[in-house]
Amino acid sequence: MENKKKLFREIGRYGAIGLEMGIAVVIGILVGFWMDSLFNTKPWLTLVFMLFGIAAGFKGLFRVLKYVEKNGLTDKE
Amino acid sequence: MEGHDITWVSKLPFNDSFTSFLQSDSIPSFLRLGEDGNVFHVYHAILVVLILTVLVFIGYGKRSEDLVPEGRISIRNILEVLVEQLLKLIDNTMGHEGKKFLPLIGTLAIFILFCNLLGLIPGFLPPTDNINTTAACAIPVFFFYHYIGVRRHGWRYVKQFIGPFWPIAPLMFPIEVISHLARPLSLSLRLFGNITGDHIILAMSYGFILALGLGIFVSGIQALVFILLSMMYMSNALAEEH
């Protein structure tokens, strides 16, 4: 039972990365789109900020991996 | 969501006047309620708060200074087990310095759990199947972990945003800002999406005990995931500069 509880906890923690990566790209595109309409530079800022968004998604993944490296895959009880 | 206008809340005496007040011109346009909008989730959230308050008053009303727990299963014992488990979870995830964040994390956990569970009772909606409720839970977490980060590290907290060395700062800054903005959004969207889907499945298949079991499972897991991620963000903000 204790093991199962831990498993769900881990699934929750690492399953969260997927949504965060996707949303980072969406935020990047939206910010780029908004700035494009602000400065009249279609479509360049959208592309640039989409790349920023993708990088931000991987940054989030990287951060979780760092957390895993520090604390181990499962928490110490 | 057609089924949403037949719950008991639409029969509340003040519902009509309150809804039309929120739709009127006296509310600034960006806060105004839409033409066919409703605020049922607000009533339900208030109901959850009232339920929790009553539970605490029943449990702790009379003999709050007793140290020895009662010998039978009482509301007080259940509440104490819940808080104890939360403390254990916080201790495992954030270490010993996490204990002082129990007020925020515990409030979020219990509020979200009860909000999710309210949706399993026929005739009630889970307040968390509205994005406004979940965003209201996620945005304080966002500001709070930045606040504790700044309080711990001072101006060096900003260093996290500009990367390891100065020349690439213009590149790193938008990346960091976007990855931080993705956090409250993903927190609120995950809870909102899961509970909405769960509520729809439950509404479609009422009478199946399986769907009810699934609902309880999802409610618990989503409350757990929400506080786990909040704790992870907080301990990341508190962590030393890498």
mmCIF file of N, CA and C in Angstrom, chain A residues 2-62:
data_model
loop_
_atom_site.group_PDB
_atom_site.id
_atom_site.type_symbol
_atom_site.label_atom_id
_atom_site.label_comp_id
_atom_site.label_asym_id
_atom_site.label_seq_id
_atom_site.Cartn_x
_atom_site.Cartn_y
_atom_site.Cartn_z
ATOM 1 N N GLU A 2 1.874 1.249 0.851
ATOM 2 C CA GLU A 2 2.786 2.397 0.932
ATOM 3 C C GLU A 2 3.487 2.614 -0.410
ATOM 4 N N ASN A 3 3.858 1.463 -1.023
ATOM 5 C CA ASN A 3 4.554 1.522 -2.306
ATOM 6 C C ASN A 3 3.654 2.075 -3.394
ATOM 7 N N LYS A 4 2.401 1.651 -3.352
ATOM 8 C CA LYS A 4 1.437 2.081 -4.358
ATOM 9 C C LYS A 4 1.207 3.585 -4.236
ATOM 10 N N LYS A 5 1.109 4.057 -2.990
ATOM 11 C CA LYS A 5 0.886 5.473 -2.760
ATOM 12 C C LYS A 5 2.041 6.280 -3.350
ATOM 13 N N LYS A 6 3.246 5.743 -3.145
ATOM 14 C CA LYS A 6 4.419 6.424 -3.657
ATOM 15 C C LYS A 6 4.400 6.467 -5.178
ATOM 16 N N LEU A 7 3.939 5.362 -5.770
ATOM 17 C CA LEU A 7 3.890 5.285 -7.230
ATOM 18 C C LEU A 7 2.977 6.371 -7.794
ATOM 19 N N PHE A 8 1.788 6.537 -7.180
ATOM 20 C CA PHE A 8 0.861 7.564 -7.664
ATOM 21 C C PHE A 8 1.477 8.945 -7.535
ATOM 22 N N ARG A 9 2.186 9.135 -6.419
ATOM 23 C CA ARG A 9 2.817 10.430 -6.205
ATOM 24 C C ARG A 9 3.817 10.724 -7.318
ATOM 25 N N GLU A 10 4.600 9.685 -7.653
ATOM 26 C CA GLU A 10 5.600 9.881 -8.708
ATOM 27 C C GLU A 10 4.931 10.140 -10.049
ATOM 28 N N ILE A 11 3.856 9.371 -10.320
ATOM 29 C CA ILE A 11 3.148 9.577 -11.590
ATOM 30 C C ILE A 11 2.657 11.012 -11.671
ATOM 31 N N GLY A 12 2.107 11.506 -10.564
ATOM 32 C CA GLY A 12 1.636 12.883 -10.551
ATOM 33 C C GLY A 12 2.751 13.866 -10.832
ATOM 34 N N ARG A 13 3.874 13.632 -10.197
ATOM 35 C CA ARG A 13 4.953 14.609 -10.325
ATOM 36 C C ARG A 13 5.533 14.641 -11.729
ATOM 37 N N TYR A 14 5.769 13.462 -12.312
ATOM 38 C CA TYR A 14 6.424 13.467 -13.625
ATOM 39 C C TYR A 14 5.428 13.586 -14.751
ATOM 40 N N GLY A 15 4.181 13.183 -14.489
ATOM 41 C CA GLY A 15 3.160 13.381 -15.509
ATOM 42 C C GLY A 15 2.872 14.847 -15.733
ATOM 43 N N ALA A 16 3.244 15.675 -14.768
ATOM 44 C CA ALA A 16 2.975 17.107 -14.882
ATOM 45 C C ALA A 16 3.849 17.763 -15.929
ATOM 46 N N ILE A 17 4.995 17.158 -16.219
ATOM 47 C CA ILE A 17 5.934 17.817 -17.134
ATOM 48 C C ILE A 17 5.319 18.001 -18.510
ATOM 49 N N GLY A 18 4.571 16.976 -18.967
ATOM 50 C CA GLY A 18 4.019 17.017 -20.313
ATOM 51 C C GLY A 18 3.173 18.250 -20.550
ATOM 52 N N LEU A 19 2.220 18.470 -19.643
ATOM 53 C CA LEU A 19 1.324 19.620 -19.801
ATOM 54 C C LEU A 19 2.103 20.924 -19.724
ATOM 55 N N GLU A 20 3.099 20.964 -18.834
ATOM 56 C CA GLU A 20 3.863 22.204 -18.679
ATOM 57 C C GLU A 20 4.617 22.529 -19.958
ATOM 58 N N MET A 21 5.193 21.488 -20.610
ATOM 59 C CA MET A 21 5.923 21.726 -21.865
ATOM 60 C C MET A 21 4.987 22.262 -22.933
ATOM 61 N N GLY A 22 3.812 21.644 -23.041
ATOM 62 C CA GLY A 22 2.870 22.095 -24.063
ATOM 63 C C GLY A 22 2.431 23.523 -23.832
ATOM 64 N N ILE A 23 2.116 23.835 -22.579
ATOM 65 C CA ILE A 23 1.605 25.175 -22.274
ATOM 66 C C ILE A 23 2.677 26.231 -22.487
ATOM 67 N N ALA A 24 3.946 25.848 -22.229
ATOM 68 C CA ALA A 24 5.035 26.812 -22.449
ATOM 69 C C ALA A 24 5.074 27.221 -23.913
ATOM 70 N N VAL A 25 4.926 26.254 -24.824
ATOM 71 C CA VAL A 25 4.929 26.593 -26.253
ATOM 72 C C VAL A 25 3.745 27.497 -26.591
ATOM 73 N N VAL A 26 2.571 27.174 -26.033
ATOM 74 C CA VAL A 26 1.382 27.989 -26.320
ATOM 75 C C VAL A 26 1.582 29.422 -25.830
ATOM 76 N N ILE A 27 2.122 29.557 -24.615
ATOM 77 C CA ILE A 27 2.360 30.910 -24.089
ATOM 78 C C ILE A 27 3.328 31.658 -24.993
ATOM 79 N N GLY A 28 4.391 30.968 -25.430
ATOM 80 C CA GLY A 28 5.365 31.602 -26.318
ATOM 81 C C GLY A 28 4.697 32.112 -27.575
ATOM 82 N N ILE A 29 3.865 31.259 -28.203
ATOM 83 C CA ILE A 29 3.213 31.661 -29.451
ATOM 84 C C ILE A 29 2.277 32.841 -29.210
ATOM 85 N N LEU A 30 1.516 32.796 -28.111
ATOM 86 C CA LEU A 30 0.570 33.886 -27.853
ATOM 87 C C LEU A 30 1.303 35.205 -27.624
ATOM 88 N N VAL A 31 2.386 35.153 -26.837
ATOM 89 C CA VAL A 31 3.149 36.380 -26.590
ATOM 90 C C VAL A 31 3.726 36.905 -27.899
ATOM 91 N N GLY A 32 4.256 35.998 -28.718
ATOM 92 C CA GLY A 32 4.826 36.408 -29.999
ATOM 93 C C GLY A 32 3.768 37.019 -30.907
ATOM 94 N N PHE A 33 2.592 36.416 -30.932
ATOM 95 C CA PHE A 33 1.496 36.905 -31.776
ATOM 96 C C PHE A 33 1.090 38.313 -31.352
ATOM 97 N N TRP A 34 0.994 38.474 -30.034
ATOM 98 C CA TRP A 34 0.611 39.781 -29.506
ATOM 99 C C TRP A 34 1.658 40.837 -29.862
ATOM 100 N N MET A 35 2.945 40.489 -29.697
ATOM 101 C CA MET A 35 3.990 41.466 -29.987
ATOM 102 C C MET A 35 4.078 41.745 -31.481
ATOM 103 N N ASP A 36 3.750 40.742 -32.306
ATOM 104 C CA ASP A 36 3.713 40.947 -33.749
ATOM 105 C C ASP A 36 2.682 41.989 -34.128
ATOM 106 N N SER A 37 1.500 41.876 -33.518
ATOM 107 C CA SER A 37 0.459 42.846 -33.853
ATOM 108 C C SER A 37 0.786 44.208 -33.270
ATOM 109 N N LEU A 38 1.652 44.235 -32.249
ATOM 110 C CA LEU A 38 2.063 45.491 -31.632
ATOM 111 C C LEU A 38 3.068 46.221 -32.529
ATOM 112 N N PHE A 39 4.063 45.459 -33.046
ATOM 113 C CA PHE A 39 5.155 46.079 -33.808
ATOM 114 C C PHE A 39 5.019 45.892 -35.303
ATOM 115 N N ASN A 40 3.942 45.204 -35.748
ATOM 116 C CA ASN A 40 3.746 44.984 -37.175
ATOM 117 C C ASN A 40 4.898 44.225 -37.827
ATOM 118 N N THR A 41 5.308 43.141 -37.240
ATOM 119 C CA THR A 41 6.452 42.396 -37.776
ATOM 120 C C THR A 41 6.066 40.955 -38.076
ATOM 121 N N LYS A 42 4.844 40.733 -38.509
ATOM 122 C CA LYS A 42 4.419 39.370 -38.798
ATOM 123 C C LYS A 42 5.381 38.712 -39.788
ATOM 124 N N PRO A 43 5.736 37.484 -39.689
ATOM 125 C CA PRO A 43 5.460 36.538 -38.608
ATOM 126 C C PRO A 43 6.661 36.291 -37.713
ATOM 127 N N TRP A 44 7.630 37.228 -37.708
ATOM 128 C CA TRP A 44 8.942 36.886 -37.152
ATOM 129 C C TRP A 44 8.928 36.716 -35.645
ATOM 130 N N LEU A 45 8.267 37.642 -34.942
ATOM 131 C CA LEU A 45 8.294 37.523 -33.475
ATOM 132 C C LEU A 45 7.538 36.284 -33.010
ATOM 133 N N THR A 46 6.485 35.898 -33.753
ATOM 134 C CA THR A 46 5.779 34.659 -33.391
ATOM 135 C C THR A 46 6.729 33.470 -33.435
ATOM 136 N N LEU A 47 7.512 33.419 -34.526
ATOM 137 C CA LEU A 47 8.457 32.300 -34.657
ATOM 138 C C LEU A 47 9.498 32.324 -33.546
ATOM 139 N N VAL A 48 10.039 33.516 -33.300
ATOM 140 C CA VAL A 48 11.088 33.619 -32.284
ATOM 141 C C VAL A 48 10.561 33.206 -30.917
ATOM 142 N N PHE A 49 9.349 33.699 -30.609
ATOM 143 C CA PHE A 49 8.828 33.377 -29.276
ATOM 144 C C PHE A 49 8.346 31.945 -29.195
ATOM 145 N N MET A 50 7.991 31.356 -30.320
ATOM 146 C CA MET A 50 7.683 29.934 -30.287
ATOM 147 C C MET A 50 8.936 29.144 -29.914
ATOM 148 N N LEU A 51 10.063 29.548 -30.490
ATOM 149 C CA LEU A 51 11.320 28.874 -30.125
ATOM 150 C C LEU A 51 11.625 29.084 -28.645
ATOM 151 N N PHE A 52 11.373 30.307 -28.154
ATOM 152 C CA PHE A 52 11.562 30.565 -26.724
ATOM 153 C C PHE A 52 10.665 29.645 -25.900
ATOM 154 N N GLY A 53 9.431 29.489 -26.374
ATOM 155 C CA GLY A 53 8.496 28.635 -25.653
ATOM 156 C C GLY A 53 8.974 27.198 -25.605
ATOM 157 N N ILE A 54 9.475 26.695 -26.744
ATOM 158 C CA ILE A 54 9.984 25.316 -26.774
ATOM 159 C C ILE A 54 11.159 25.181 -25.812
ATOM 160 N N ALA A 55 12.047 26.186 -25.857
ATOM 161 C CA ALA A 55 13.193 26.153 -24.940
ATOM 162 C C ALA A 55 12.725 26.175 -23.496
ATOM 163 N N ALA A 56 11.660 26.949 -23.242
ATOM 164 C CA ALA A 56 11.145 27.035 -21.866
ATOM 165 C C ALA A 56 10.583 25.698 -21.426
ATOM 166 N N GLY A 57 9.910 24.993 -22.359
ATOM 167 C CA GLY A 57 9.407 23.672 -22.028
ATOM 168 C C GLY A 57 10.520 22.723 -21.634
ATOM 169 N N PHE A 58 11.605 22.749 -22.414
ATOM 170 C CA PHE A 58 12.720 21.868 -22.078
ATOM 171 C C PHE A 58 13.412 22.302 -20.802
ATOM 172 N N LYS A 59 13.373 23.610 -20.572
ATOM 173 C CA LYS A 59 13.943 24.121 -19.318
ATOM 174 C C LYS A 59 13.197 23.532 -18.114
ATOM 175 N N GLY A 60 11.871 23.460 -18.250
ATOM 176 C CA GLY A 60 11.080 22.872 -17.174
ATOM 177 C C GLY A 60 11.420 21.412 -16.966
ATOM 178 N N LEU A 61 11.582 20.673 -18.084
ATOM 179 C CA LEU A 61 11.970 19.266 -18.009
ATOM 180 C C LEU A 61 13.320 19.115 -17.324
ATOM 181 N N PHE A 62 14.234 19.985 -17.728
ATOM 182 C CA PHE A 62 15.586 19.970 -17.174
ATOM 183 C C PHE A 62 15.565 20.214 -15.668
#
